[in-house]
Amino acid sequence: MLESPTNIESSDCYDGSRIFTWLADMVGLSVDLVNFLICQISALFLASLFRSFLHPSKVSCEVRHAFGLSLGLTFGYFCFGQQAIHIAGLPLICYIVIRTQDPRIVQRSVMLVAMGYLLCVHLMRQFYDYGSYALDITGPLMIITQKVTSLAFSIHDGFVRKDEDMTKAQQYHAIRKMPSALEYFSYVWHFQSLMAGPLVFYKDYIEFVEGYNLLKRPASNASLDNGKSELVVEPSPTKTVIRKVLGSLVCAFIFMKFVKIYPVKNMKDDDFVNGTSIPYKFWYAMMATTCIRFKYYHAWLLADAICNNSGLGFTGYDKDGNAKWDLISNINVLSFEFASNMRDAISNWNCGTNRWLRTLVYERVPKKYGTLLTFTLSAVWHGFYPGYYLTFATGALMVTAARTARRMFRHRFQSTQVTRMFYDILTCITTRIVMGYATFPFVLLEFMGSIKLYLRFFLCLHLISLVTIFILPKFIRGEPRTQRSSRSSAGANVPVSTQSDGNITAAVDQPLAVAASTDDLNANDEKEDGVESKHAKRNNDTMPQQQQQQSLQHDLKQNQSPILQPRPQLLQQQQSPKPIQHHNGQQICARDAVSVPHDQCEMDQLSSKLKEKIEAETKNIEEFIDKTVTETVSGIVEFKNDLMRDIEFPKLKLAAGSVSSGAANLVDAAAAGLRKRNISSAHDSNSNNTNNTNTANACADHAPEENSGAFLKKEIDAINAVVQQANVLPAVLSNGHAK
């Protein structure tokens, strides 16, 4: 990853190749950074060759496995020298554990072995290279730890657990076949993600190597389900790769430009700690941590471009027919920088690690311990620097406080568009300030330096968070559960049931998750909704029973106009505003439409599920219409072919049974018309030519043939016009005009 030359000192601790020392001196960067960039740029071009010349249709999957792991080991030794032995040692030990341990405990055994090995290497670095930003073997080892542990948990899910006991993501990633040695080490060492990630789950990687990843994705011009195999067109990642490479270069330029203006080391100086005001400290912490983030943006965008250029990361097509390459994307820069709450910011930062933490910890532990244990594992995984633990402890506190504050205040700003916009802007600015306050220990690394600066902040945000969590809920009532349940019913159109513990749960059937990123977003919303319901129950339990009844009556009075209006006459009786049509076919008040809950504006879980339902139903209707049109067109074409054969062999009679049932009536009508014309022509010929019987008979035979040929040509021209128009209909439907 990038680091300014002033912050990196080329020491004897770096064990990688020094062949390009002359280039490092020329450009003013450290040799370890130059080696990293050379490996990544080489991987970017080799990925294109891998996709073109080692395509699954040209070579076997064994060749692709061998090429990927060989190139990965070469890059590892080039960058880390003898330290690359750890790249081989950790996965080798974990593979022995996977092959020898029972699937019921294999996930715990691999987690202990991999984390223990990684922590030993972290601890060794504390002694020989403390506080250095130089490229180190711990980076690739952290990625390998994610891979081997996620693989072990997937094996446990596939061999031990039942589908009904797993989440959608766990069901998708479950492995029911033990990987071979070649598949395992190729997955761990493949060159696309060894140096800087991103995390690729085992099932996605194996399908990519074997070429099955394209067969699972819907084609951009999906054909009709007429019993024929669909032609899968492999999309080109060129545009996506160029866009991500350019974004990576821009992030590198921003980092190198502004890191000198806001260096992190100044935050350790006594002059800064004691001689600046609190607002300036907030500003400097926010700008310094933002500059450091662009270093990670550069590395992650470049690594993502390498994976996409090799064909890894394709997830299908969007509604406009554009290919999506975000299966393993590690960062959403704009979504993170302009997030309006901590949850959205965390979801868009280091997405691969978020998926790993969610799959291994958050979805498998009790909900009340989920956030704490997730942040704990993340801190331990990063290493032993005290700044990491201060950052993750502060982050856990801020996330909890943000959820509580959101539940208490957010619904009060949803009445008008102006108040919603004001709330979004305010929360976005607050999130930026909180991010700088919580993450500066992560880049300082030191314990005492971070504590001194926190004390100069007077621990203001820590105290505000504690007050928000423990004191404010006693005086400020959160959003009533009746309003929340009504909003959920309006947004999702699903039955809502109140369980014995008072929590509101919605029974919504989710489709099977194909992309891990989609699973993470849905799971995140589900977890937060569950936490909010528990907090709401706890707040209501602390209120006296009489006060609860009064508040409930007050809410009912305010909500006399229900959100869902099944009967228009009821709206007229209550003299409510004119109803408008909702996209799911139900009517809602204009007032309710203006005060749409802000969850839905942010594409929350309920609205996304509703959108998926509508898209699925629309797709079914389009497929049904297209199928009907195709069957009709095929019948007309078949009838046309019969008519063409009748022209070539006019003596043969047209049998109605030889065509499809859809064109039988048309055939009978055409045959009857031909018979009438033949009879009339023969009668006229016999009456006018009584003296020349033989000649008249010959003319009578020849005239019907000419008349029938002209008639058939006319009918065929009409049928061709109908076929042309019918062929245009599926294209019109695919453009969305029938929706």
XYZ file of C-alpha atoms in Angstrom:
739
model
C 0.000 0.000 0.000
C 1.048 3.564 -0.542
C 2.877 5.504 2.081
C 4.771 8.746 1.825
C 8.552 8.443 1.594
C 8.996 10.400 4.795
C 7.040 7.813 6.748
C 8.881 4.760 5.378
C 12.520 4.076 6.046
C 14.186 1.324 4.064
C 15.656 -0.807 6.775
C 17.308 -4.177 6.940
C 14.038 -5.661 8.192
C 12.663 -5.781 4.670
C 13.577 -9.158 3.175
C 12.150 -8.752 -0.310
C 13.957 -8.273 -3.599
C 16.127 -5.186 -4.020
C 16.595 -5.459 -7.774
C 14.589 -2.294 -8.356
C 16.350 -0.139 -5.776
C 17.500 2.140 -8.580
C 13.890 2.667 -9.644
C 12.852 3.403 -6.064
C 15.576 6.056 -5.788
C 14.515 7.523 -9.113
C 10.832 7.955 -8.222
C 11.422 8.759 -4.548
C 9.571 5.775 -3.078
C 10.712 2.947 -0.853
C 11.820 -0.302 -2.462
C 9.087 -2.353 -0.788
C 6.427 -0.074 -2.242
C 8.016 -0.274 -5.700
C 8.032 -4.078 -5.490
C 4.380 -4.095 -4.483
C 3.400 -1.864 -7.399
C 5.428 -3.945 -9.867
C 3.682 -7.120 -8.707
C 0.230 -5.594 -8.921
C 0.784 -4.027 -12.346
C 2.232 -7.301 -13.629
C -0.748 -9.158 -12.198
C -3.097 -6.759 -13.981
C -1.636 -7.632 -17.412
C -1.207 -11.327 -16.633
C -4.851 -11.461 -15.575
C -5.881 -10.494 -19.094
C -3.730 -13.293 -20.539
C -5.171 -15.677 -17.968
C -8.700 -14.825 -19.091
C -7.901 -15.047 -22.818
C -5.373 -17.862 -23.305
C -6.227 -19.977 -20.252
C -9.970 -19.779 -20.716
C -11.963 -22.750 -19.315
C -12.982 -23.632 -22.868
C -9.335 -23.915 -23.966
C -7.514 -25.525 -21.046
C -8.430 -27.768 -18.146
C -9.152 -26.454 -14.690
C -5.964 -28.161 -13.406
C -3.892 -25.925 -15.694
C -5.689 -22.836 -14.422
C -5.171 -23.924 -10.812
C -1.463 -24.585 -11.356
C -0.857 -21.290 -13.168
C -2.634 -19.211 -10.523
C -0.859 -20.682 -7.502
C 2.591 -20.703 -9.208
C 2.321 -17.041 -10.093
C 1.104 -16.210 -6.602
C 4.074 -17.929 -4.959
C 6.427 -16.113 -7.334
C 5.011 -12.730 -6.366
C 5.155 -13.666 -2.689
C 8.821 -14.595 -2.806
C 9.677 -11.502 -4.870
C 8.089 -9.162 -2.329
C 8.938 -10.915 0.945
C 11.947 -13.130 0.340
C 12.512 -15.733 3.043
C 9.455 -14.500 4.944
C 7.382 -16.156 2.226
C 7.837 -19.391 4.159
C 4.947 -18.208 6.316
C 2.745 -17.980 3.220
C 3.337 -21.696 2.733
C 3.392 -22.713 6.396
C 0.025 -21.393 7.574
C -2.161 -22.915 4.806
C -0.216 -26.193 4.949
C -0.914 -26.662 8.660
C -4.558 -25.674 8.200
C -4.956 -28.158 5.334
C -3.700 -30.956 7.565
C -6.263 -29.909 10.187
C -9.066 -29.852 7.609
C -8.203 -33.352 6.367
C -7.817 -34.891 9.815
C -10.428 -33.237 12.026
C -14.096 -34.110 12.290
C -16.358 -31.705 10.330
C -18.264 -30.996 13.535
C -15.231 -29.261 15.069
C -13.100 -28.473 12.025
C -14.173 -24.812 11.953
C -13.032 -24.186 15.535
C -9.763 -26.074 15.049
C -8.847 -24.144 11.908
C -9.822 -20.847 13.533
C -7.545 -21.512 16.521
C -4.617 -22.689 14.386
C -4.850 -19.898 11.798
C -5.393 -17.081 14.306
C -2.661 -18.475 16.560
C -0.177 -18.559 13.684
C -1.143 -15.061 12.559
C -0.870 -13.633 16.082
C 2.601 -15.134 16.486
C 3.755 -13.359 13.336
C 2.093 -10.131 14.537
C 3.912 -10.467 17.837
C 7.254 -11.045 16.131
C 6.798 -7.840 14.190
C 6.288 -5.933 17.430
C 9.905 -6.767 18.321
C 11.811 -6.348 15.073
C 9.790 -3.667 13.259
C 7.542 -1.822 15.729
C 5.532 1.048 14.324
C 6.832 0.655 10.763
C 4.663 1.123 7.702
C 6.922 -1.009 5.492
C 5.458 -3.865 3.480
C 5.308 -6.925 5.688
C 4.300 -10.575 5.434
C 1.431 -9.995 7.860
C -0.672 -8.467 5.057
C -0.880 -11.623 2.895
C -1.175 -13.769 6.033
C -4.276 -11.839 7.087
C -5.867 -12.573 3.696
C -4.878 -16.257 3.898
C -6.372 -16.481 7.403
C -9.676 -15.219 6.051
C -9.618 -17.801 3.272
C -8.790 -20.889 5.354
C -11.222 -20.023 8.167
C -14.103 -19.241 5.791
C -13.396 -22.517 3.992
C -13.487 -24.446 7.278
C -16.800 -22.908 8.290
C -18.241 -23.649 4.841
C -17.173 -27.289 5.188
C -18.808 -27.434 8.609
C -22.026 -25.956 7.197
C -22.103 -28.342 4.249
C -21.333 -31.547 6.138
C -23.034 -30.970 9.503
C -25.718 -28.292 9.536
C -29.191 -28.412 7.978
C -30.419 -25.852 5.482
C -33.174 -24.600 7.764
C -30.588 -23.793 10.445
C -28.466 -21.624 8.150
C -28.826 -18.182 6.660
C -29.108 -17.692 2.912
C -25.428 -16.770 2.651
C -24.376 -19.816 4.637
C -26.502 -22.071 2.454
C -24.953 -20.606 -0.666
C -21.344 -20.955 0.515
C -21.788 -24.404 2.089
C -19.325 -26.987 0.743
C -20.325 -30.634 0.507
C -17.212 -31.954 -1.228
C -13.804 -31.913 0.416
C -11.341 -29.858 -1.687
C -8.337 -31.561 -3.232
C -4.812 -30.368 -2.514
C -4.552 -28.583 -5.870
C -7.887 -26.807 -5.420
C -7.064 -25.824 -1.838
C -3.618 -24.332 -2.464
C -4.755 -22.653 -5.658
C -7.531 -20.988 -3.682
C -5.076 -19.820 -1.015
C -2.218 -18.686 -3.269
C -3.846 -17.473 -6.495
C -2.124 -14.341 -7.722
C -5.235 -12.175 -8.104
C -5.797 -11.595 -4.375
C -2.664 -12.740 -2.553
C -1.062 -9.338 -2.076
C -3.961 -7.067 -1.103
C -7.137 -9.122 -1.275
C -10.036 -9.016 -1.729
C -11.459 -12.068 -0.002
C -12.953 -14.606 -2.401
C -15.058 -17.380 -0.935
C -14.048 -20.887 -1.935
C -17.220 -21.728 -3.840
C -17.028 -18.559 -5.944
C -13.370 -19.194 -6.767
C -13.875 -22.829 -7.798
C -16.801 -21.905 -10.044
C -14.653 -19.192 -11.610
C -11.771 -21.576 -12.322
C -14.049 -24.258 -13.745
C -16.031 -21.745 -15.818
C -19.400 -22.272 -14.127
C -19.702 -18.719 -12.825
C -21.080 -17.478 -16.161
C -23.671 -20.232 -16.455
C -25.266 -19.183 -13.152
C -25.683 -15.550 -14.118
C -28.648 -14.401 -16.202
C -27.761 -13.241 -19.691
C -28.384 -9.646 -20.724
C -30.729 -10.701 -23.524
C -32.361 -13.654 -21.765
C -34.169 -15.789 -24.299
C -37.491 -17.483 -23.869
C -37.882 -20.649 -21.871
C -38.792 -22.766 -24.872
C -36.870 -25.869 -23.926
C -33.682 -24.797 -25.678
C -30.394 -24.130 -23.916
C -29.679 -20.449 -23.497
C -26.624 -18.997 -25.199
C -24.431 -17.396 -22.525
C -22.396 -14.461 -23.809
C -19.315 -13.799 -21.684
C -19.151 -10.098 -20.834
C -15.998 -8.059 -21.245
C -14.600 -6.454 -18.073
C -12.553 -3.879 -19.992
C -14.686 -0.855 -19.115
C -14.913 -1.829 -15.472
C -11.180 -2.479 -15.254
C -10.318 0.863 -16.850
C -12.689 2.690 -14.524
C -11.234 1.037 -11.415
C -7.622 1.542 -12.519
C -8.269 5.227 -13.166
C -9.987 5.510 -9.789
C -7.002 3.846 -8.168
C -4.621 6.328 -9.786
C -6.750 9.270 -8.695
C -6.798 7.981 -5.103
C -3.009 7.537 -5.192
C -2.571 11.118 -6.403
C -4.891 12.506 -3.711
C -3.030 10.570 -1.031
C 0.435 11.674 -2.153
C -0.762 15.275 -2.494
C -2.609 15.792 0.778
C -0.749 13.461 3.135
C 2.015 16.052 3.263
C -0.480 18.744 4.260
C -2.046 16.662 7.055
C 0.667 14.244 8.241
C -0.430 11.850 10.938
C 2.782 12.221 12.946
C 1.828 15.820 13.846
C -0.968 14.461 16.040
C 1.722 13.057 18.376
C 3.491 16.383 18.867
C 2.998 18.268 22.106
C 2.510 21.519 20.219
C -0.503 20.059 18.442
C -1.916 18.352 21.527
C -1.564 21.322 23.867
C -1.517 24.328 21.542
C -4.575 23.857 19.326
C -8.274 24.285 19.926
C -10.769 21.441 20.104
C -12.526 22.349 16.797
C -9.169 22.371 15.021
C -8.290 18.999 16.552
C -11.548 17.583 15.197
C -10.870 19.057 11.777
C -7.285 17.797 11.655
C -8.239 14.292 12.826
C -10.980 14.126 10.198
C -8.699 15.308 7.356
C -5.680 13.198 8.371
C -7.677 9.983 8.576
C -9.413 10.803 5.275
C -6.044 11.167 3.545
C -4.877 7.827 4.939
C -8.042 6.156 3.652
C -7.134 7.055 0.079
C -4.091 4.820 0.435
C -6.413 1.881 1.043
C -8.724 3.007 -1.755
C -5.804 2.843 -4.173
C -4.726 -0.652 -3.133
C -8.254 -2.120 -3.038
C -9.418 -0.638 -6.336
C -6.297 -1.919 -8.094
C -6.707 -5.390 -6.564
C -10.362 -5.433 -7.592
C -9.391 -4.476 -11.154
C -6.928 -7.391 -11.269
C -9.636 -9.860 -10.259
C -12.118 -8.450 -12.775
C -9.558 -8.481 -15.577
C -9.061 -12.209 -15.031
C -12.835 -12.787 -15.212
C -13.429 -13.051 -11.475
C -16.217 -11.010 -9.905
C -19.031 -11.120 -12.478
C -22.478 -11.114 -10.844
C -24.850 -10.674 -13.782
C -26.513 -7.687 -15.401
C -28.415 -4.709 -14.086
C -31.822 -3.608 -15.353
C -30.203 -1.655 -18.198
C -28.275 -4.678 -19.451
C -24.876 -3.536 -18.164
C -22.540 -6.174 -16.736
C -21.898 -5.950 -12.991
C -18.480 -6.849 -11.587
C -19.009 -6.305 -7.866
C -19.004 -9.833 -6.442
C -15.798 -9.297 -4.480
C -15.482 -5.508 -4.473
C -13.718 -4.377 -1.328
C -14.672 -0.711 -1.204
C -17.434 1.670 -2.296
C -15.648 4.993 -2.074
C -18.536 7.424 -2.546
C -20.945 5.376 -0.444
C -18.473 5.357 2.417
C -17.436 8.996 2.244
C -21.047 10.244 2.072
C -22.641 7.721 4.427
C -25.280 9.216 6.722
C -24.769 6.740 9.576
C -22.129 4.447 11.018
C -23.859 1.312 9.773
C -23.736 2.368 6.122
C -20.147 3.542 6.481
C -18.974 0.248 7.970
C -20.894 -1.758 5.347
C -19.059 0.017 2.508
C -15.557 -0.167 4.030
C -13.379 -3.260 3.532
C -16.395 -5.218 2.329
C -14.515 -8.508 2.077
C -13.533 -8.382 5.738
C -17.086 -7.370 6.658
C -18.445 -10.431 4.861
C -15.896 -12.613 6.606
C -16.711 -11.229 10.059
C -20.437 -11.476 9.456
C -20.284 -15.056 8.182
C -17.983 -16.312 10.931
C -19.080 -14.303 13.977
C -22.069 -12.001 13.706
C -24.489 -14.584 12.294
C -23.373 -17.388 14.635
C -23.332 -15.773 18.086
C -26.201 -14.428 20.226
C -27.435 -11.086 18.948
C -26.670 -9.222 22.162
C -22.984 -10.153 21.843
C -22.742 -9.862 18.078
C -21.344 -6.326 17.793
C -18.849 -6.721 20.631
C -17.472 -10.068 19.472
C -17.285 -8.901 15.868
C -15.200 -5.847 16.768
C -13.035 -7.968 19.072
C -12.154 -10.475 16.352
C -11.468 -7.639 13.924
C -9.045 -6.002 16.371
C -7.213 -9.256 17.129
C -7.001 -10.077 13.416
C -5.289 -6.716 12.742
C -2.542 -7.251 15.310
C -1.322 -6.104 18.726
C -0.953 -2.372 18.222
C -2.903 -0.629 21.031
C -4.355 1.879 18.576
C -6.335 -0.895 16.897
C -8.098 -1.834 20.111
C -8.856 1.786 20.993
C -10.378 2.289 17.549
C -12.553 -0.822 17.629
C -13.666 -0.263 21.224
C -14.626 3.313 20.386
C -16.288 2.153 17.175
C -18.440 -0.405 18.998
C -19.564 2.296 21.439
C -20.334 4.752 18.629
C -22.322 2.213 16.629
C -24.465 1.322 19.642
C -25.066 4.982 20.438
C -25.910 5.746 16.817
C -28.559 3.018 16.775
C -30.126 4.320 19.960
C -30.121 7.925 18.747
C -31.526 6.916 15.382
C -34.420 5.153 17.052
C -35.184 8.177 19.255
C -34.801 11.067 16.812
C -35.015 9.902 13.238
C -38.789 9.514 12.969
C -39.219 13.114 14.170
C -37.625 14.416 10.948
C -39.680 12.419 8.450
C -42.739 14.649 8.125
C -41.548 16.761 5.165
C -38.929 16.620 2.472
C -37.046 19.572 3.962
C -36.714 17.993 7.387
C -35.602 14.711 5.861
C -32.928 16.487 3.845
C -31.805 18.392 6.920
C -31.575 15.129 8.854
C -29.502 13.511 6.094
C -27.048 16.399 5.906
C -26.731 16.593 9.683
C -26.111 12.867 10.097
C -23.621 12.826 7.209
C -21.527 15.590 8.803
C -21.810 13.929 12.205
C -20.641 10.622 10.752
C -17.561 12.304 9.251
C -16.651 13.845 12.623
C -17.224 10.604 14.507
C -15.122 8.685 11.977
C -12.160 10.991 12.482
C -12.568 10.870 16.266
C -12.779 7.060 16.373
C -10.159 6.100 13.782
C -7.172 8.349 14.471
C -5.756 5.819 17.026
C -5.773 3.247 14.190
C -3.186 5.284 12.270
C -1.286 6.553 15.312
C -0.849 2.953 16.575
C 0.406 4.198 19.963
C -1.542 3.912 23.181
C -0.272 6.913 25.159
C -0.336 9.252 22.176
C -3.952 8.338 21.469
C -4.963 8.633 25.134
C -3.364 12.072 25.447
C -5.264 13.321 22.434
C -8.518 11.785 23.676
C -8.039 13.561 27.011
C -7.544 16.838 25.155
C -10.863 16.112 23.485
C -12.200 15.684 27.054
C -13.617 12.339 25.855
C -16.585 14.370 24.651
C -17.966 11.879 22.113
C -17.432 8.979 24.509
C -19.483 10.763 27.155
C -22.178 11.760 24.663
C -22.434 8.150 23.530
C -22.815 6.851 27.078
C -25.490 9.446 27.827
C -27.299 8.510 24.595
C -27.290 4.811 25.456
C -28.119 4.832 29.171
C -29.803 8.146 30.087
C -31.680 9.647 27.131
C -33.954 6.606 26.550
C -35.432 7.200 30.011
C -36.609 10.684 29.038
C -37.062 10.567 25.265
C -39.471 8.025 23.908
C -38.438 6.286 20.694
C -40.597 5.625 17.679
C -43.812 3.841 18.715
C -43.977 0.222 17.757
C -47.401 0.721 16.163
C -45.966 3.210 13.696
C -42.970 1.032 13.003
C -45.114 -2.036 12.390
C -47.508 -0.051 10.188
C -44.597 1.281 8.159
C -43.207 -2.210 7.790
C -46.572 -3.485 6.592
C -46.853 -0.675 4.071
C -43.330 -1.148 2.790
C -43.216 -4.914 2.615
C -46.893 -5.940 2.275
C -46.291 -8.999 4.476
C -48.151 -10.390 7.469
C -46.871 -9.047 10.759
C -47.092 -11.106 13.930
C -46.322 -10.153 17.500
C -44.330 -12.788 19.322
C -44.430 -13.510 23.023
C -41.494 -11.228 23.738
C -43.188 -8.261 22.127
C -40.934 -8.042 19.103
C -42.438 -7.344 15.717
C -41.314 -9.807 13.055
C -42.187 -9.919 9.378
C -42.491 -13.187 7.506
C -40.820 -12.430 4.223
C -39.412 -15.071 1.904
C -36.041 -13.930 0.577
C -34.590 -15.297 -2.657
C -31.408 -17.302 -2.500
C -28.453 -14.969 -2.327
C -26.004 -15.335 -5.211
C -23.787 -12.365 -4.457
C -22.299 -12.174 -1.001
C -22.626 -8.375 -0.926
C -26.466 -8.601 -1.193
C -26.612 -11.109 1.652
C -24.570 -8.803 3.846
C -26.871 -5.847 3.339
C -30.032 -7.841 4.027
C -28.521 -9.532 7.047
C -27.318 -6.220 8.374
C -30.801 -4.744 8.191
C -32.316 -7.811 9.816
C -29.892 -7.670 12.717
C -30.403 -3.990 13.293
C -34.178 -4.297 13.136
C -34.001 -7.022 15.745
C -31.863 -4.871 18.017
C -34.189 -1.927 17.578
C -37.222 -4.034 18.469
C -35.555 -5.189 21.671
C -34.650 -1.643 22.640
C -38.167 -0.494 21.894
C -39.569 -3.216 24.119
C -37.184 -2.320 26.923
C -38.106 1.372 26.696
C -41.821 0.624 26.787
C -41.388 -1.745 29.712
C -39.807 1.017 31.771
C -42.847 3.250 31.308
C -45.815 2.941 33.676
C -48.784 1.069 32.317
C -51.049 4.131 32.413
C -48.503 6.184 30.511
C -48.243 3.467 27.881
C -52.017 3.475 27.406
C -52.085 7.264 27.094
C -49.255 7.244 24.571
C -50.988 4.482 22.608
C -54.249 6.444 22.490
C -52.326 9.520 21.419
C -50.661 7.567 18.615
C -54.008 6.175 17.462
C -55.493 9.668 17.339
C -52.590 10.886 15.274
C -52.897 7.889 12.953
C -56.629 8.051 12.188
C -55.763 7.918 8.494
C -54.258 4.485 8.186
C -51.271 3.867 6.028
C -52.976 1.134 4.019
C -56.397 2.066 2.568
C -58.081 -1.062 1.188
C -61.446 0.621 0.518
C -61.722 3.951 -1.355
C -65.134 4.679 0.222
C -63.540 4.638 3.655
C -61.180 7.360 2.508
C -64.080 9.511 1.394
C -65.904 9.032 4.696
C -62.875 10.108 6.682
C -62.295 13.060 4.311
C -58.682 12.106 3.950
C -56.549 13.332 1.052
C -57.035 11.831 -2.359
C -55.454 8.407 -2.519
C -52.716 7.656 -4.950
C -51.747 4.327 -6.428
C -48.805 2.562 -4.827
C -46.461 0.453 -6.912
C -47.677 -2.757 -5.270
C -51.276 -2.140 -6.235
C -52.446 -0.801 -2.867
C -53.623 2.718 -2.163
C -51.981 5.031 0.321
C -52.832 8.568 1.333
C -51.079 11.497 -0.260
C -50.044 12.590 3.224
C -48.525 9.197 3.859
C -46.825 9.286 0.489
C -45.155 12.583 1.388
C -44.076 11.290 4.787
C -42.581 8.092 3.474
C -40.338 6.590 6.146
C -36.727 7.397 5.547
C -35.787 3.712 5.640
C -37.444 3.305 2.271
C -35.643 6.303 0.836
C -32.380 4.608 1.781
C -33.322 1.323 0.080
C -33.736 -0.520 3.349
C -34.570 -4.192 3.667
C -38.328 -3.935 3.181
C -38.200 -1.736 0.108
C -35.510 -3.865 -1.491
C -37.597 -7.004 -0.928
C -40.647 -5.307 -2.428
C -38.600 -4.227 -5.422
C -37.360 -7.769 -5.906
C -40.937 -9.101 -5.775
C -42.116 -6.588 -8.395
C -39.184 -7.323 -10.681
C -39.766 -11.068 -10.363
C -43.464 -10.757 -11.203
C -42.715 -8.443 -14.138
C -40.142 -10.870 -15.456
C -42.647 -13.734 -15.207
C -45.237 -11.753 -17.164
C -42.691 -10.838 -19.834
C -41.568 -14.440 -20.175
C -45.190 -15.624 -20.471
C -45.991 -13.071 -23.193
C -42.755 -13.787 -25.041
C -43.406 -17.533 -24.872
C -46.949 -17.097 -26.204
C -45.747 -14.884 -29.043
C -43.022 -17.353 -29.951
C -45.434 -20.277 -30.078
C -47.818 -18.276 -32.288
C -45.023 -17.179 -34.592
C -43.719 -20.732 -34.886
C -47.225 -21.894 -35.941
C -47.482 -19.164 -38.559
C -44.019 -19.948 -39.914
C -44.886 -23.628 -40.121
C -48.074 -22.798 -42.028
C -46.072 -20.604 -44.384
C -43.707 -23.468 -45.096
C -46.680 -25.667 -45.971
C -47.945 -23.022 -48.379
C -44.519 -22.832 -49.985
C -44.550 -26.581 -50.482
C -48.023 -26.249 -52.078
C -46.594 -23.829 -54.649
C -43.817 -26.222 -55.519
C -46.233 -29.232 -55.715
C -49.674 -27.809 -56.694
C -51.137 -31.252 -57.326
C -50.826 -32.187 -53.635
C -53.731 -31.356 -51.351
C -53.105 -29.315 -48.211
C -53.904 -31.439 -45.177
C -55.003 -29.557 -42.107
C -53.560 -32.227 -39.853
C -50.038 -31.502 -41.046
C -49.913 -28.100 -39.445
C -50.198 -27.012 -35.887
C -53.548 -26.683 -34.196
C -53.162 -22.915 -33.969
C -53.241 -22.605 -37.799
C -55.827 -25.342 -38.600
C -58.699 -22.900 -39.113
C -56.592 -20.734 -41.357
C -55.654 -23.754 -43.475
C -59.305 -24.859 -43.855
C -60.314 -21.384 -44.901
C -57.518 -21.169 -47.471
C -58.377 -24.613 -48.887
C -62.069 -23.748 -49.138
C -61.234 -20.534 -50.965
C -59.052 -22.413 -53.391
C -61.809 -24.950 -54.119
C -64.356 -22.213 -54.811
C -62.010 -20.445 -57.182
C -61.198 -23.695 -58.959
C -64.877 -24.563 -59.465
C -65.812 -21.123 -60.774
C -62.864 -21.056 -63.146
C -63.662 -24.525 -64.482
C -67.359 -23.663 -65.013
C -66.512 -20.516 -66.999
C -64.029 -22.387 -69.156
C -66.533 -25.170 -70.015
C -69.379 -22.789 -70.942
C -67.246 -20.654 -73.270
C -65.355 -23.481 -74.994
C -67.938 -26.263 -75.675
C -66.567 -27.087 -79.143
C -62.920 -27.678 -78.091
C -63.266 -30.124 -75.262
C -59.642 -31.229 -74.992
C -58.253 -27.697 -75.215
C -60.800 -26.396 -72.717
C -59.931 -29.123 -70.273
C -56.252 -28.265 -70.550
C -56.930 -24.573 -69.981
C -59.259 -25.384 -67.116
C -56.484 -27.360 -65.444
C -53.897 -24.661 -66.042
C -56.023 -21.699 -64.887
C -56.614 -22.942 -61.341
C -52.901 -23.517 -60.965
C -52.143 -19.896 -61.880
C -54.927 -18.562 -59.644
C -53.867 -20.707 -56.689
C -50.205 -19.702 -57.135
C -51.061 -15.985 -57.124
C -53.305 -16.462 -54.101
C -50.633 -18.364 -52.194
C -47.982 -15.731 -52.945
C -50.292 -13.026 -51.659
C -51.016 -14.984 -48.492
C -47.306 -15.658 -47.917
C -46.487 -11.933 -48.206
C -49.127 -11.181 -45.572
C -47.771 -13.894 -43.304
C -44.209 -12.543 -43.659
C -45.423 -9.125 -42.520
C -47.111 -10.691 -39.482
C -43.971 -12.648 -38.609
C -41.851 -9.489 -38.865
C -44.132 -7.619 -36.468
C -44.276 -10.558 -34.063
C -40.487 -10.781 -33.964
C -40.311 -7.134 -32.878
C -42.606 -7.715 -29.877
C -40.073 -9.511 -27.602
C -37.577 -6.691 -28.171
C -40.202 -4.137 -27.215
C -41.044 -6.094 -24.094
C -37.392 -6.387 -23.136
C -37.101 -2.590 -23.215
C -39.629 -2.383 -20.405
C -42.649 -0.968 -22.250
C -44.890 -3.768 -20.967
C -44.064 -3.129 -17.311
